[in-house]
XYZ file of C-alpha atoms in Angstrom:
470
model
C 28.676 -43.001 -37.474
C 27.434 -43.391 -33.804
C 30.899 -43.941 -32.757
C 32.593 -40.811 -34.258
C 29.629 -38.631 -32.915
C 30.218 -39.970 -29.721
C 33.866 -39.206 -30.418
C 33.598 -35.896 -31.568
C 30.718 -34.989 -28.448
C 33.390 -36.439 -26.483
C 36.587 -34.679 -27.752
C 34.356 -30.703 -27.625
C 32.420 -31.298 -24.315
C 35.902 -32.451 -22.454
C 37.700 -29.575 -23.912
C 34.959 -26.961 -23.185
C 34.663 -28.866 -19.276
C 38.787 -28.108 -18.851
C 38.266 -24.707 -20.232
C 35.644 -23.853 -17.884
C 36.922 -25.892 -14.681
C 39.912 -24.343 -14.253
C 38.914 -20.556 -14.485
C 35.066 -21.694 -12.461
C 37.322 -22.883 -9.818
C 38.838 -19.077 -9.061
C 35.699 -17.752 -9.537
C 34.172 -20.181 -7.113
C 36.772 -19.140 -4.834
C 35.913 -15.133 -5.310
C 32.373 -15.438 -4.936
C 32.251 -17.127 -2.221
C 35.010 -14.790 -0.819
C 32.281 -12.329 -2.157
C 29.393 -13.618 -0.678
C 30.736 -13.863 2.876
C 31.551 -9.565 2.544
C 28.234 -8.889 1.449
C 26.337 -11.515 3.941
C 28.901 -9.317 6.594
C 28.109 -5.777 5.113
C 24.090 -6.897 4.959
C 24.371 -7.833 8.557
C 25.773 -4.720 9.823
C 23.717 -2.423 7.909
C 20.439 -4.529 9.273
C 21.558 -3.792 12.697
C 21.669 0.204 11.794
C 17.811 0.595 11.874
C 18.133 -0.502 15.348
C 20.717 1.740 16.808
C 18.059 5.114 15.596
C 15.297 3.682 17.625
C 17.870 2.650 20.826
C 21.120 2.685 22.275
C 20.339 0.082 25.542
C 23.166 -2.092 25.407
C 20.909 -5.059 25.959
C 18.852 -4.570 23.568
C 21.640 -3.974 20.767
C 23.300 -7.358 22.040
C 19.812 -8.786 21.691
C 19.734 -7.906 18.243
C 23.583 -8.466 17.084
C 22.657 -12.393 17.973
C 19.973 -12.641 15.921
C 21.679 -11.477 13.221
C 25.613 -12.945 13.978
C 25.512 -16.148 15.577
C 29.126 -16.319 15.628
C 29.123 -13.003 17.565
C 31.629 -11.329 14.783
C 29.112 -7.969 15.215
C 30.516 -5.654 17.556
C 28.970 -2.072 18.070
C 30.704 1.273 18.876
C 28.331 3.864 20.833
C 29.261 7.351 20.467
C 29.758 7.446 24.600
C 33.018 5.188 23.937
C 31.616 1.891 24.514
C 32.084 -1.127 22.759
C 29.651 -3.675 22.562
C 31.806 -7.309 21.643
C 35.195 -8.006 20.650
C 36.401 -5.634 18.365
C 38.421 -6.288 15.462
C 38.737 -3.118 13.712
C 41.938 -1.435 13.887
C 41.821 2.149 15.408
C 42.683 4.356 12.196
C 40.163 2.435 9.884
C 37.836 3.125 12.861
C 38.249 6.522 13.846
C 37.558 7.470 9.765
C 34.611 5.401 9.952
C 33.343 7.604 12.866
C 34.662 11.321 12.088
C 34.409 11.425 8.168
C 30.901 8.759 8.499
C 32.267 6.436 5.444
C 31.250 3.058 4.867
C 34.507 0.664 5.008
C 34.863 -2.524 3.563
C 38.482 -3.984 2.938
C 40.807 -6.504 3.325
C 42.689 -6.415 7.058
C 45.128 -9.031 8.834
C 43.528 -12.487 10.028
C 40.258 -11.805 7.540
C 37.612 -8.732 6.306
C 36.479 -5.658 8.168
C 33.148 -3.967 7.689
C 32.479 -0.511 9.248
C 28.984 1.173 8.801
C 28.635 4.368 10.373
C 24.871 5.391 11.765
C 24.032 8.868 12.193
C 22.088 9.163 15.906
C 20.568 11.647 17.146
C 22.180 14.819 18.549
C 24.650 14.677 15.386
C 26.572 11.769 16.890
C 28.084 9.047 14.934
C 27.865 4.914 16.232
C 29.840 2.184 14.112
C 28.924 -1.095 13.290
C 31.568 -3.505 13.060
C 31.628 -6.725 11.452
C 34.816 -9.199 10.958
C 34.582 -11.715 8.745
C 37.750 -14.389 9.541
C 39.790 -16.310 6.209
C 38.280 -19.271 7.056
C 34.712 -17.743 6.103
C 36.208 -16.568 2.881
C 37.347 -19.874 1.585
C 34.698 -21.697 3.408
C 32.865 -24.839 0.549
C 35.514 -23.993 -1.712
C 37.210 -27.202 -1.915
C 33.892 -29.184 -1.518
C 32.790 -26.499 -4.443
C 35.665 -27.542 -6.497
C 34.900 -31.797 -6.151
C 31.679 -31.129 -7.020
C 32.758 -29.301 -10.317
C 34.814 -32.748 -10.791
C 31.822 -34.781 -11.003
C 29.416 -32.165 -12.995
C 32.455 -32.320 -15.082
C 32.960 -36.110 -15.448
C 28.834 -36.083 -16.253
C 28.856 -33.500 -18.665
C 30.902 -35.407 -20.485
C 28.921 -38.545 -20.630
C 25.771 -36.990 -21.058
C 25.748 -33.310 -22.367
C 24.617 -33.907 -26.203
C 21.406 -36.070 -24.342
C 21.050 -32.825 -22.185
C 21.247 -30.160 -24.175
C 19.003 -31.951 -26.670
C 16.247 -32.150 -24.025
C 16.795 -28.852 -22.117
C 16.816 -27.069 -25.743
C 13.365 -28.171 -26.939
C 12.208 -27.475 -23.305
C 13.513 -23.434 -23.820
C 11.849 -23.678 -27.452
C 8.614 -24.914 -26.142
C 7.909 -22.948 -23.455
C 9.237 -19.956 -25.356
C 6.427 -20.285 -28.076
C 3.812 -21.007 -26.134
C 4.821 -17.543 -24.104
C 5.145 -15.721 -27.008
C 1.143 -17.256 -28.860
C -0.185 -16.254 -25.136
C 1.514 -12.711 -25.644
C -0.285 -12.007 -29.505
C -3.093 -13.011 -27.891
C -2.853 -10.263 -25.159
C -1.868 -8.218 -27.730
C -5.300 -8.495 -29.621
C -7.375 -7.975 -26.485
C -8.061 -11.170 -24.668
C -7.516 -10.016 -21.155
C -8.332 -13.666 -20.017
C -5.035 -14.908 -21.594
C -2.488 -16.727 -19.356
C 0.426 -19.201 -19.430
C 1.333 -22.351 -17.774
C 4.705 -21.466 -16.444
C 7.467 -23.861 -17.437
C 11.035 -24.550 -18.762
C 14.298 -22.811 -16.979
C 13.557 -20.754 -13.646
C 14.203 -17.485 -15.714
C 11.015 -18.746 -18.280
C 9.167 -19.796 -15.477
C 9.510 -16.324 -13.836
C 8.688 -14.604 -16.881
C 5.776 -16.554 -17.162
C 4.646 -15.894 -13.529
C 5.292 -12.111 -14.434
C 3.386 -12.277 -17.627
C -0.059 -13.731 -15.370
C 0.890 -10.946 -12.739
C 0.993 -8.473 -15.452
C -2.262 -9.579 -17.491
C -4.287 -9.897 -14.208
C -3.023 -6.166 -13.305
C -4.156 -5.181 -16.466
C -7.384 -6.061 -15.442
C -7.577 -5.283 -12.050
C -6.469 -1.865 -13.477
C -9.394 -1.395 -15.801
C -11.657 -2.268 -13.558
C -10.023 0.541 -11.015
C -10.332 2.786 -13.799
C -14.425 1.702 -14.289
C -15.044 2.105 -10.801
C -13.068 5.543 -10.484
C -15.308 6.736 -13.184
C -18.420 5.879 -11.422
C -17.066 7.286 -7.953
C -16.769 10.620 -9.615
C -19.867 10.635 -11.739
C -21.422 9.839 -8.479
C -20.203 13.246 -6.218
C -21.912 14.996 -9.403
C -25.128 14.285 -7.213
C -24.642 16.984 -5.189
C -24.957 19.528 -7.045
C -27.671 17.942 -8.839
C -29.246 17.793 -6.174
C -28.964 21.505 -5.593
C -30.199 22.177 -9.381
C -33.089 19.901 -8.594
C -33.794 21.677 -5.448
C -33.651 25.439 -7.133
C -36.487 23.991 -9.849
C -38.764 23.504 -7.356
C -38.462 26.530 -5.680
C -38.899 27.979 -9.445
C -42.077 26.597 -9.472
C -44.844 28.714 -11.387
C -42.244 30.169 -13.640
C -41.951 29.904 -17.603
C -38.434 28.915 -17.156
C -39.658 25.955 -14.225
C -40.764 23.552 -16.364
C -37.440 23.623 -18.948
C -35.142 23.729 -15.842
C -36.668 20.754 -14.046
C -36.961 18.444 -17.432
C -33.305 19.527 -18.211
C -32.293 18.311 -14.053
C -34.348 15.058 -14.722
C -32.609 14.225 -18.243
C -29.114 15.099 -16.518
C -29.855 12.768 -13.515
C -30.977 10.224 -16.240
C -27.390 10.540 -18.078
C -25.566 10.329 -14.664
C -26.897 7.835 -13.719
C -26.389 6.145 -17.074
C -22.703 6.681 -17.060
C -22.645 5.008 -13.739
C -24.128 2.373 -15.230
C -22.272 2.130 -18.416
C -18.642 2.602 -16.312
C -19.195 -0.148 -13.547
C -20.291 -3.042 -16.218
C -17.739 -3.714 -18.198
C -14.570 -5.226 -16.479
C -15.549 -4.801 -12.745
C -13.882 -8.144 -11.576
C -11.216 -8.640 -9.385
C -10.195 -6.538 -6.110
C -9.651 -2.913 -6.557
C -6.292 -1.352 -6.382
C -3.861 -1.099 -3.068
C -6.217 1.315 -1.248
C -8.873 -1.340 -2.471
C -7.081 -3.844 -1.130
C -7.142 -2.685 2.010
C -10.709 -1.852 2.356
C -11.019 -5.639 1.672
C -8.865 -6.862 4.655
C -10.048 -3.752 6.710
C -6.243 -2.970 7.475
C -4.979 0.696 6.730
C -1.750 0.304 3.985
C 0.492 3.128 3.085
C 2.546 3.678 0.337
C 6.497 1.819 0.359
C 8.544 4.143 2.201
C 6.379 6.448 2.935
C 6.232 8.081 6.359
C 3.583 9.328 8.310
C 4.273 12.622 6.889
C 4.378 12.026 3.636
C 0.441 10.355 3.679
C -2.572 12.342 2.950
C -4.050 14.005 6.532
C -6.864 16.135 7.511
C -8.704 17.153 9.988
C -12.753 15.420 9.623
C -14.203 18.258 11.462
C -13.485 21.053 9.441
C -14.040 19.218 6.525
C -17.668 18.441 8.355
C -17.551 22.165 9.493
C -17.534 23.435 6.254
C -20.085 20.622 3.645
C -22.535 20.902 7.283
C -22.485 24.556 6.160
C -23.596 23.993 2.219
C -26.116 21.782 3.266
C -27.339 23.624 6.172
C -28.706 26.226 3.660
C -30.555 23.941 1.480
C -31.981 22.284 4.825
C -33.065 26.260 5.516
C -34.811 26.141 2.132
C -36.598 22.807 2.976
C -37.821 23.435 6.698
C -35.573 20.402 7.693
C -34.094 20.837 11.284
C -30.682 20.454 11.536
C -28.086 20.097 14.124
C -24.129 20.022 14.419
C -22.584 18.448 16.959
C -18.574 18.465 16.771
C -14.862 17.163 19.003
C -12.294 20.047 19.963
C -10.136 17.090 20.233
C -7.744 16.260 16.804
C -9.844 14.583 14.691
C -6.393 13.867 11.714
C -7.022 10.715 9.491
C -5.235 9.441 6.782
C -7.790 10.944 4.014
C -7.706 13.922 1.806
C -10.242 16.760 2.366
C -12.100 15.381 -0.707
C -12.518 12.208 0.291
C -13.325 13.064 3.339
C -15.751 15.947 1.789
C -17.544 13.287 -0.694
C -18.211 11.146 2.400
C -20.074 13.911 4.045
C -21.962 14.539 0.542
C -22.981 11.060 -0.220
C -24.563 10.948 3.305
C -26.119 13.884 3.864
C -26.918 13.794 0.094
C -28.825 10.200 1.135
C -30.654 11.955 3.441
C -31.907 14.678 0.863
C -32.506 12.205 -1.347
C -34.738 9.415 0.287
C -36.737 11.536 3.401
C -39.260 14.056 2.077
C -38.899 17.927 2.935
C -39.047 19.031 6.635
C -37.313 15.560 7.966
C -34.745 16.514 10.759
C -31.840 15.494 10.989
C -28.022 15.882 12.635
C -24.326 15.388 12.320
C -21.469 14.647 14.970
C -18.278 14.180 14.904
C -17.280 11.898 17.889
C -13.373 11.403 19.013
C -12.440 8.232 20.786
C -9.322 6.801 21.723
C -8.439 5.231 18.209
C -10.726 6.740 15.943
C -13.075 9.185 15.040
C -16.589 8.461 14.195
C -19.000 10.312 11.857
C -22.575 10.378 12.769
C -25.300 11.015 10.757
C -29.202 10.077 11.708
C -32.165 11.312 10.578
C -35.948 11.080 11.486
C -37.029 9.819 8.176
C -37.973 6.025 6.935
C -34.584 4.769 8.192
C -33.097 1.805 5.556
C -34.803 -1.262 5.879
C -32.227 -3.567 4.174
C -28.646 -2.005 5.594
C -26.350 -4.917 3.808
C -28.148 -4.597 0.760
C -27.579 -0.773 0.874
C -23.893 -1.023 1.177
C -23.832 -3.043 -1.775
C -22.389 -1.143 -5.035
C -25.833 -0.659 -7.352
C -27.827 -2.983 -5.657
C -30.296 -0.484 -4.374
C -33.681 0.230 -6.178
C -33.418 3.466 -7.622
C -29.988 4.831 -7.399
C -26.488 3.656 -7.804
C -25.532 2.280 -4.704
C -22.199 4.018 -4.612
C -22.701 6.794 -1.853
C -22.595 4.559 1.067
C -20.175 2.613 -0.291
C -18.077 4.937 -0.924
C -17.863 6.294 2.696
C -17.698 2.313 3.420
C -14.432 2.042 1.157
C -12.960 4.911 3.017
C -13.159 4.097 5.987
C -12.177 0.727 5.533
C -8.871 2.247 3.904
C -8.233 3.763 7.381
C -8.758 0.374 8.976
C -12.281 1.700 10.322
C -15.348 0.165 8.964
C -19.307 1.738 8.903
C -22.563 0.502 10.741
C -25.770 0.966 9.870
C -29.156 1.120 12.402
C -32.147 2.664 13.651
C -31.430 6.096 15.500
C -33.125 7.702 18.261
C -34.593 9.525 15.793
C -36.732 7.080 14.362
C -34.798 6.683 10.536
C -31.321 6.029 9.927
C -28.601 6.219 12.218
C -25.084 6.103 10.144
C -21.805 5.737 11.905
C -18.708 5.922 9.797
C -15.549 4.804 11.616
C -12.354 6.472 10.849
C -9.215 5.214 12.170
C -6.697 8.256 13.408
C -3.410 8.878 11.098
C -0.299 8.271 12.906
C 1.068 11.556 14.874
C 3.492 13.607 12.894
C 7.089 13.584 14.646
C 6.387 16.811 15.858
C 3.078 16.130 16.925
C 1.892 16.422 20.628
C -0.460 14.805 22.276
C -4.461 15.482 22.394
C -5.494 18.025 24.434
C -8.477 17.276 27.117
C -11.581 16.944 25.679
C -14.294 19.869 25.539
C -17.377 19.679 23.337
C -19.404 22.303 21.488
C -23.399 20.901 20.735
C -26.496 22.760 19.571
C -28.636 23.378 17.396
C -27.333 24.713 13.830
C -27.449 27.389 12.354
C -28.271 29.836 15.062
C -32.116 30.867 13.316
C -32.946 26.842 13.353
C -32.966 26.445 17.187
């Protein structure tokens, strides 16, 4: 019985091994042939990104060796010059150039690849690269002798093989698809020990990658929730600030218990949002606040990111707040850059930044406190001052912790921490001039717009504001 298994595994793996061989060897011989074109057409399209930022012959030659050792790139400027030994032939070249197609085909002695690069000015440089026929064929015949010897073992050992590789594909399978029910039915903590075939083990890495996204992505969605519940402080605040001056009223006493039992909900759903599921780093902008490096989206230019300009965003919340300051005999002052003052925020981010500190200030000095705002332009970054002459904070790294702090939520300062950390700036907190608090948010400046010129010279407006408050 052993011996006519053996037979039989013998007779069907030698005639599947000749049936494979012989057509594995052409397409050993294509790919390779295929391989080499593509290596040749990657190469020459690498090099376009270069030839839109320069056209210094040195520094094209600089870059062809990096990326051709054997020197096969050759580059044709739009002035007539050829950088290298060209092997294009003129008619394959001159439609490269005047009708800016993308050639890749067969030629004498080996393979030809044109790319075309659009420069500025509407002219049109070529990148050449010739691959010779001995780079087409090159490992084939080592390619082939190895196929001989898989072949001669796959013979001798393919039933032990596919035995052992099978219940390795079964097992891993199973235990990927238990880990994915259990997903399924809500245990976020759920992950697999990646093994088997490569393609398994990749699904398994992108089944962990997945699950831990999932989470990451609640908890974005938690803390979103509690970064907008929070901006509803401001005009809380307002409503709590229009009670009191409804003092002595019938309707006083209703209004201010209905401001108290909304604060008490807000802050509840603050609460109730950040607990659940707040582990992990927050998303890609999160990310970034983390490592304090500004990130923008894949392909994105500087165009295409969000931009705005702080002080008129300051301008403009300065102004809200300026009345209730009126209201509350609180001095206060404005102090703001004619230089550009762009960074890579929206107005509302940029807006709720203001609120939350200004808001702070409201919130934690009683009526009459003075305090300012300035917006402060420096070479790479603008900065966002707000002091006060109230209390000041006595514990500043406990205050930019998220609901750490005795008696609120925590978020406002750590929300204008996040976004300026998103910029690649950062916040500081100490003791003014003024006696209380002395916030500095750091905002790094958003790359100039292509058409973008540079900052003007510096001039300075400063006073007291409003007008009346001098």
């Amino acid at each position: 019985m052993r011996r006519s298994l053996a037979g039989v595994a013998l007779a069907v793996t030698s005639m599947v091994a000749l049936s494979f061989l012989i057509p594995l060897g052409a397409l050993v011989m294509s790919l390779v042939k295929e391989q080499s074109v593509t290596a040749a057409e990657q190469r020459a399209a690498a090099l376009a990104p270069v030839l839109t930022l320069t056209t210094d012959p040195s520094a094209l030659r600089e870059s062809a060796a990096g990326l051709d050792a054997a020197e096969h790139l050759v580059v044709h400027l739009p002035d007539a010059q050829t950088l290298g030994d060209s092997q294009a032939p003129a008619p394959l070249l001159e439609r490269a150039e005047k009708g800016r197609e993308s050639i890749s085909q067969k030629i004498r002695g080996g393979w030809i690849c044109l790319q075309p690069v659009v420069l500025p000015g509407d002219r049109v440089a070529v990148v050449e690269n010739f691959v010779p026929d001995e780079e087409l064929t090159r490992g084939v015949k080592a390619s082939w002798a190895m196929m001989l010897l898989l072949a001669v073992g796959l013979v001798g050992g393919s039933v032990l093989v596919a035995d052992r590789l099978g219940a390795k594909v079964v097992r891993s399978s199973k235990k990927l698809a238990q880990a994915s029910h259990t997903l399924g039915q809500g245990n976020l903590d759920t992950r697999v020990e990646p093994m088997g075939p490569k393609e398994l083990r990749d699904a398994g890495d992108a089944f962990n990658a997945m699950a831990h996204r999932m989470t990451e992505l609640l908890a974005i969605e938690r803390e979103l929730v509690a970064d907008l519940s929070h901006r509803l402080r401001t005009p809380l605040t307002a409503l709590h600030l229009a009670s009191e001056r409804m003092a002595g009223t019938p309707e006083s006493a209703r209004v201010e218990a209905a401001v108290h039992a909304l604060e008490a909900e807000l802050q509840a759903i603050i609460t109730a949002a950040r607990t659940p599921l707040a582990v992990g780093p927050m998303g890609h902008g999160m990310r970034s606040a983390e490592t304090g490096t500004a990130q923008q989206p894949t392909g994105a230019g500087p165009s295409e990111c969000p931009r705005c300009e702080v002080a008129d965003v300051v301008r403009r919340r300065t102004a809200f707040w300026a009345v209730l300051a009126e209201q509350q005999s609180r001095p206060c002052s404005l102090e703001l850059t004619q230089e550009p003052t762009a960074v890579s925020l929206s107005d509302d981010d940029i807006a709720a930044v203001v609120d939350a500190l200004i808001g702070n200030v409201f919130s934690h000095t009683p009526p009459g406190t003075a305090f300012g705002v300035r917006v402060v332009r420096t070479a790479q970054a603008v900065e966002l001052v707000v002091e006060d002459s109230g209390p000041g904070i006595p514990e500043p790294d406990r205050a930019l912790s998220r609901g750490s702090s005795t008696g609120s939520s925590g978020l406002g300062l750590d929300i204008a921490r996040r976004a300026a950390a998103v910029t690649g700036g950062s916040m500081r907190i100490a003791h003014g001039p003024r006696g209380g608090a002395h916030l500095t948010v750091v905002f790094a400046l958003a790359p100039p717009l292509p058409t973008q010129r540079g900052p003007r010279g510096s001039r300075r407006r400063t006073g007291w504001w409003p007008p009346r408050m001098r």
